[in-house]
Short mmCIF file of C-alpha atoms and ligand atoms in Angstrom, two decimals:
data_model
loop_
_atom_site.label_atom_id
_atom_site.label_comp_id
_atom_site.label_asym_id
_atom_site.label_seq_id
_atom_site.Cartn_x
_atom_site.Cartn_y
_atom_site.Cartn_z
CA MET A 1 196.28 25.55 -101.43
CA MET A 2 194.96 22.65 -99.31
CA ALA A 3 191.87 20.86 -100.67
CA GLU A 4 188.90 21.57 -98.43
CA GLU A 5 187.68 18.60 -96.45
CA LEU A 6 183.92 18.12 -96.37
CA LYS A 7 182.67 15.93 -93.53
CA VAL A 8 180.13 13.69 -95.26
CA ASN A 9 179.49 9.94 -95.50
CA ILE A 10 178.69 8.77 -99.02
CA ILE A 11 176.66 5.59 -99.26
CA ASP A 12 178.14 4.00 -102.34
CA HIS A 13 176.21 0.73 -102.23
CA PRO A 14 175.65 -0.37 -105.87
CA LEU A 15 171.87 -0.66 -105.44
CA VAL A 16 171.67 2.88 -104.06
CA GLN A 17 173.79 4.26 -106.88
CA HIS A 18 171.84 2.40 -109.57
CA LYS A 19 168.48 3.58 -108.23
CA LEU A 20 169.73 7.15 -107.88
CA THR A 21 170.73 7.15 -111.55
CA LEU A 22 167.19 6.08 -112.48
CA MET A 23 165.78 8.90 -110.33
CA ARG A 24 167.99 11.51 -111.99
CA GLN A 25 166.67 10.69 -115.47
CA LYS A 26 164.17 13.29 -116.62
CA GLU A 27 161.85 10.70 -118.18
CA THR A 28 161.34 8.93 -114.82
CA GLY A 29 157.73 9.63 -113.79
CA ALA A 30 156.30 10.37 -110.33
CA LYS A 31 155.31 6.75 -109.54
CA ASP A 32 158.76 5.32 -110.25
CA PHE A 33 160.45 8.33 -108.66
CA ARG A 34 158.52 7.81 -105.41
CA GLU A 35 159.15 4.06 -105.34
CA LEU A 36 162.86 4.48 -106.00
CA LEU A 37 163.18 7.15 -103.29
CA GLU A 38 161.46 4.90 -100.76
CA GLU A 39 163.72 1.97 -101.68
CA ILE A 40 166.87 4.09 -101.44
CA ALA A 41 165.75 5.49 -98.08
CA MET A 42 165.38 1.95 -96.78
CA LEU A 43 168.83 0.94 -98.04
CA MET A 44 170.39 4.09 -96.59
CA ALA A 45 168.68 3.52 -93.25
CA TYR A 46 170.13 0.00 -93.22
CA GLU A 47 173.61 1.47 -93.70
CA ILE A 48 173.36 4.32 -91.18
CA THR A 49 172.07 2.05 -88.43
CA ARG A 50 175.02 -0.33 -88.85
CA ASP A 51 176.70 0.92 -85.65
CA PHE A 52 173.61 1.05 -83.45
CA PRO A 53 174.41 -0.73 -80.16
CA LEU A 54 173.08 -4.17 -79.29
CA GLU A 55 172.48 -5.87 -75.96
CA ASP A 56 172.04 -9.49 -74.94
CA VAL A 57 168.56 -10.53 -73.87
CA GLU A 58 167.27 -13.87 -72.56
CA ILE A 59 164.67 -15.44 -74.84
CA GLU A 60 163.06 -18.80 -75.31
CA THR A 61 162.88 -20.39 -78.76
CA PRO A 62 160.58 -23.39 -79.36
CA LEU A 63 163.62 -25.53 -78.47
CA THR A 64 165.47 -23.85 -75.62
CA LYS A 65 166.33 -20.77 -73.64
CA CYS A 66 169.18 -18.70 -75.07
CA LYS A 67 170.78 -15.32 -75.15
CA ALA A 68 170.12 -13.25 -78.28
CA LYS A 69 170.78 -9.71 -79.51
CA MET A 70 168.38 -6.80 -79.47
CA LEU A 71 168.81 -3.11 -80.19
CA ALA A 72 169.88 -1.16 -77.13
CA GLY A 73 170.51 2.51 -76.60
CA LYS A 74 168.33 5.42 -77.58
CA LYS A 75 164.99 5.02 -79.29
CA VAL A 76 164.70 6.42 -82.80
CA GLY A 77 162.74 9.31 -84.25
CA VAL A 78 162.43 10.16 -87.92
CA VAL A 79 161.91 13.79 -88.91
CA PRO A 80 161.09 14.45 -92.57
CA ILE A 81 161.47 18.04 -93.76
CA LEU A 82 158.25 18.76 -95.67
CA ARG A 83 157.40 18.24 -98.38
CA ALA A 84 160.10 16.25 -100.10
CA GLY A 85 161.37 14.54 -96.94
CA LEU A 86 158.05 12.67 -96.79
CA GLY A 87 159.23 10.66 -99.77
CA MET A 88 161.91 9.04 -97.60
CA LEU A 89 159.76 8.34 -94.54
CA ASN A 90 158.06 5.03 -95.41
CA GLY A 91 161.30 3.33 -96.42
CA ILE A 92 162.76 4.09 -93.00
CA ILE A 93 159.79 3.23 -90.82
CA ARG A 94 159.36 -0.07 -92.62
CA LEU A 95 162.81 -0.95 -91.21
CA ILE A 96 162.32 0.76 -87.84
CA PRO A 97 158.59 0.47 -87.20
CA ALA A 98 158.84 1.59 -83.56
CA ALA A 99 160.28 4.97 -84.58
CA ARG A 100 158.19 8.02 -83.74
CA VAL A 101 157.76 10.58 -86.49
CA GLY A 102 158.06 14.37 -86.27
CA HIS A 103 157.35 16.78 -89.09
CA ILE A 104 159.04 20.07 -89.89
CA GLY A 105 157.50 22.21 -92.63
CA LEU A 106 159.97 24.44 -94.44
CA TYR A 107 159.93 25.83 -97.92
CA ARG A 108 162.70 27.67 -99.65
CA ASP A 109 161.77 31.18 -100.73
CA PRO A 110 162.52 31.13 -104.48
CA LYS A 111 163.96 34.70 -104.43
CA THR A 112 166.07 34.72 -101.28
CA LEU A 113 166.63 30.91 -101.16
CA LYS A 114 166.14 31.25 -97.39
CA PRO A 115 163.99 28.65 -95.56
CA VAL A 116 160.56 29.69 -94.29
CA GLU A 117 159.07 27.61 -91.45
CA TYR A 118 155.34 26.81 -91.62
CA TYR A 119 154.86 23.68 -89.48
CA CYS A 120 156.45 21.80 -86.62
CA LYS A 121 155.04 18.82 -84.75
CA LEU A 122 157.43 16.57 -82.84
CA PRO A 123 157.23 13.64 -80.45
CA PRO A 124 157.38 14.99 -76.87
CA ASP A 125 160.56 13.08 -75.99
CA VAL A 126 162.91 14.28 -78.76
CA ALA A 127 165.65 14.76 -76.16
CA GLU A 128 165.73 11.00 -75.48
CA ARG A 129 165.76 9.88 -79.12
CA THR A 130 168.28 9.59 -81.92
CA LEU A 131 166.63 11.61 -84.67
CA ILE A 132 167.12 10.77 -88.33
CA VAL A 133 166.36 14.03 -90.14
CA VAL A 134 165.53 13.40 -93.79
CA ASP A 135 165.35 15.55 -96.91
CA PRO A 136 166.32 14.33 -100.38
CA MET A 137 168.06 17.60 -101.33
CA LEU A 138 170.86 19.41 -99.47
CA ALA A 139 171.39 22.40 -101.77
CA THR A 140 172.43 25.68 -100.08
CA GLY A 141 172.00 23.87 -96.76
CA GLY A 142 169.61 26.54 -95.48
CA SER A 143 166.63 24.21 -94.96
CA SER A 144 168.52 21.35 -93.31
CA SER A 145 170.53 23.69 -91.10
CA ALA A 146 167.36 25.53 -90.00
CA ALA A 147 165.63 22.20 -89.25
CA LEU A 148 168.56 21.01 -87.12
CA THR A 149 168.63 24.35 -85.25
CA LEU A 150 164.90 24.12 -84.58
CA LEU A 151 165.24 20.56 -83.32
CA LYS A 152 168.06 21.59 -80.98
CA GLU A 153 165.86 24.41 -79.65
CA LYS A 154 163.20 21.77 -78.94
CA GLY A 155 165.72 19.72 -76.97
CA ALA A 156 167.18 17.27 -79.51
CA LYS A 157 170.66 16.06 -78.56
CA SER A 158 171.47 13.29 -81.00
CA MET A 159 170.80 13.71 -84.71
CA ILE A 160 171.80 12.27 -88.06
CA LEU A 161 171.08 14.09 -91.33
CA MET A 162 170.21 11.79 -94.23
CA CYS A 163 169.86 13.27 -97.73
CA LEU A 164 169.90 11.78 -101.18
CA VAL A 165 171.87 14.36 -103.17
CA ALA A 166 174.01 17.19 -101.77
CA ALA A 167 175.88 20.13 -103.18
CA PRO A 168 179.28 20.89 -101.65
CA ASP A 169 177.88 24.25 -100.41
CA GLY A 170 175.13 22.53 -98.43
CA VAL A 171 177.53 20.08 -96.78
CA ARG A 172 179.81 23.00 -95.89
CA VAL A 173 176.97 24.97 -94.27
CA VAL A 174 175.77 22.03 -92.16
CA ASN A 175 179.37 21.13 -91.20
CA GLN A 176 179.85 24.71 -89.99
CA ASP A 177 176.50 25.20 -88.26
CA HIS A 178 176.17 21.68 -86.82
CA PRO A 179 179.59 19.99 -86.54
CA ASP A 180 178.01 17.48 -84.14
CA VAL A 181 175.59 16.12 -86.77
CA PRO A 182 176.88 13.40 -89.12
CA ILE A 183 175.66 13.70 -92.72
CA TYR A 184 174.87 10.71 -94.94
CA VAL A 185 174.18 11.12 -98.66
CA ALA A 186 174.13 8.98 -101.79
CA SER A 187 176.00 11.61 -103.81
CA VAL A 188 177.81 14.93 -103.52
CA ASP A 189 177.15 16.55 -106.88
CA ASP A 190 179.17 19.17 -108.71
CA HIS A 191 177.68 22.58 -107.92
CA LEU A 192 174.58 24.77 -107.47
CA ASN A 193 173.24 26.77 -110.39
CA GLU A 194 172.18 30.43 -110.18
CA LYS A 195 168.69 29.37 -109.00
CA GLY A 196 170.08 27.22 -106.20
CA TYR A 197 169.43 23.90 -107.96
CA ILE A 198 171.90 21.08 -107.57
CA VAL A 199 173.74 20.22 -110.81
CA PRO A 200 173.51 17.60 -112.24
CA GLY A 201 170.99 16.79 -109.47
CA LEU A 202 167.53 15.48 -110.23
CA GLY A 203 165.47 18.66 -110.44
CA ASP A 204 162.88 19.70 -107.87
CA ALA A 205 162.44 16.69 -105.62
CA GLY A 206 159.10 17.77 -104.11
CA ASP A 207 157.59 18.46 -107.51
CA ARG A 208 158.80 15.14 -108.90
CA ILE A 209 157.46 13.18 -105.90
CA PHE A 210 154.06 14.83 -105.84
CA GLY A 211 153.61 15.54 -109.56
CA THR A 212 153.38 19.31 -109.11
CA LEU A 213 155.84 20.20 -111.87
C1 PRP B 1 163.67 21.63 -101.33
C2 PRP B 1 164.29 20.40 -100.72
C3 PRP B 1 164.94 20.96 -99.48
C4 PRP B 1 165.38 22.32 -99.93
C5 PRP B 1 166.85 22.26 -100.22
O1 PRP B 1 162.49 21.93 -100.70
O2 PRP B 1 163.38 19.39 -100.46
O3 PRP B 1 164.06 21.06 -98.37
O4 PRP B 1 164.67 22.63 -101.12
O5 PRP B 1 167.34 23.49 -100.51
P1 PRP B 1 168.34 24.28 -99.53
O6 PRP B 1 169.38 23.31 -99.09
O7 PRP B 1 168.89 25.34 -100.44
O8 PRP B 1 167.56 24.85 -98.40
P2 PRP B 1 161.49 23.07 -101.21
O9 PRP B 1 161.78 24.36 -100.52
O10 PRP B 1 161.49 23.10 -102.71
O11 PRP B 1 160.11 22.60 -100.63
P3 PRP B 1 159.26 21.29 -100.96
O12 PRP B 1 160.00 20.12 -100.33
O13 PRP B 1 157.98 21.59 -100.28
O14 PRP B 1 159.13 21.14 -102.44
N1 URA B 2 165.59 21.64 -103.99
C1 URA B 2 165.33 20.67 -104.89
O1 URA B 2 164.28 20.03 -104.84
N2 URA B 2 166.24 20.44 -105.86
C2 URA B 2 167.39 21.12 -105.92
O2 URA B 2 168.20 20.84 -106.82
C3 URA B 2 167.64 22.12 -104.97
C4 URA B 2 166.71 22.35 -104.01
#
């Protein structure tokens, strides 16, 4: 039987991997967990923007006129999936301060594991932006896939999904539902348990960020 190919980009930068290991540890408290998530989000944003196009512009330094590089192409939007996605927002907008921010509120029904939408507020020009959709956990894939579908319904045309930890099932679902959306993660973990938690994972990301355990 052929091994299944998951379409996912793993950011294996040593700083990202080291910080993720600290986040996984059960004794890591909410303050450190939040700080580490923000730092990782910034490092991941640095990696995923590596291929953003540049253009030459004319500028004047204190010494002379010259040509220099500036970002070209589409403007950026960041869309955290509430709640846990909020933990990745600051790290990204510190790198891309001009990005507009949209919010999508989804929670996973603990019985059915299906996403339930409760909030959506987006910049008006989502169709003209490259959207970085962020959620630390890609478990069954239901929440991320639903968020991407909703964004497409609102006109989004160019999206990147950035998660911290994924299960193979979640990657598979997003690959199937949204083959046009590249996925970036720090780790693809082993499996989902019977409650839909990623194993080994890091537990409930929202609860660990906001101290609601
Ligand atoms: C978590 C997580 C994802 C979702 C992943 O959110 O932040 O949004 O579960 O699971 P899935 O891939 O199976 O859909 P949760 O529903 O716990 O809400 P919260 O962020 O408000 O804690
Ligand atoms: N949501 C989380 O926060 N953690 C998991 O492991 C799965 C879903």
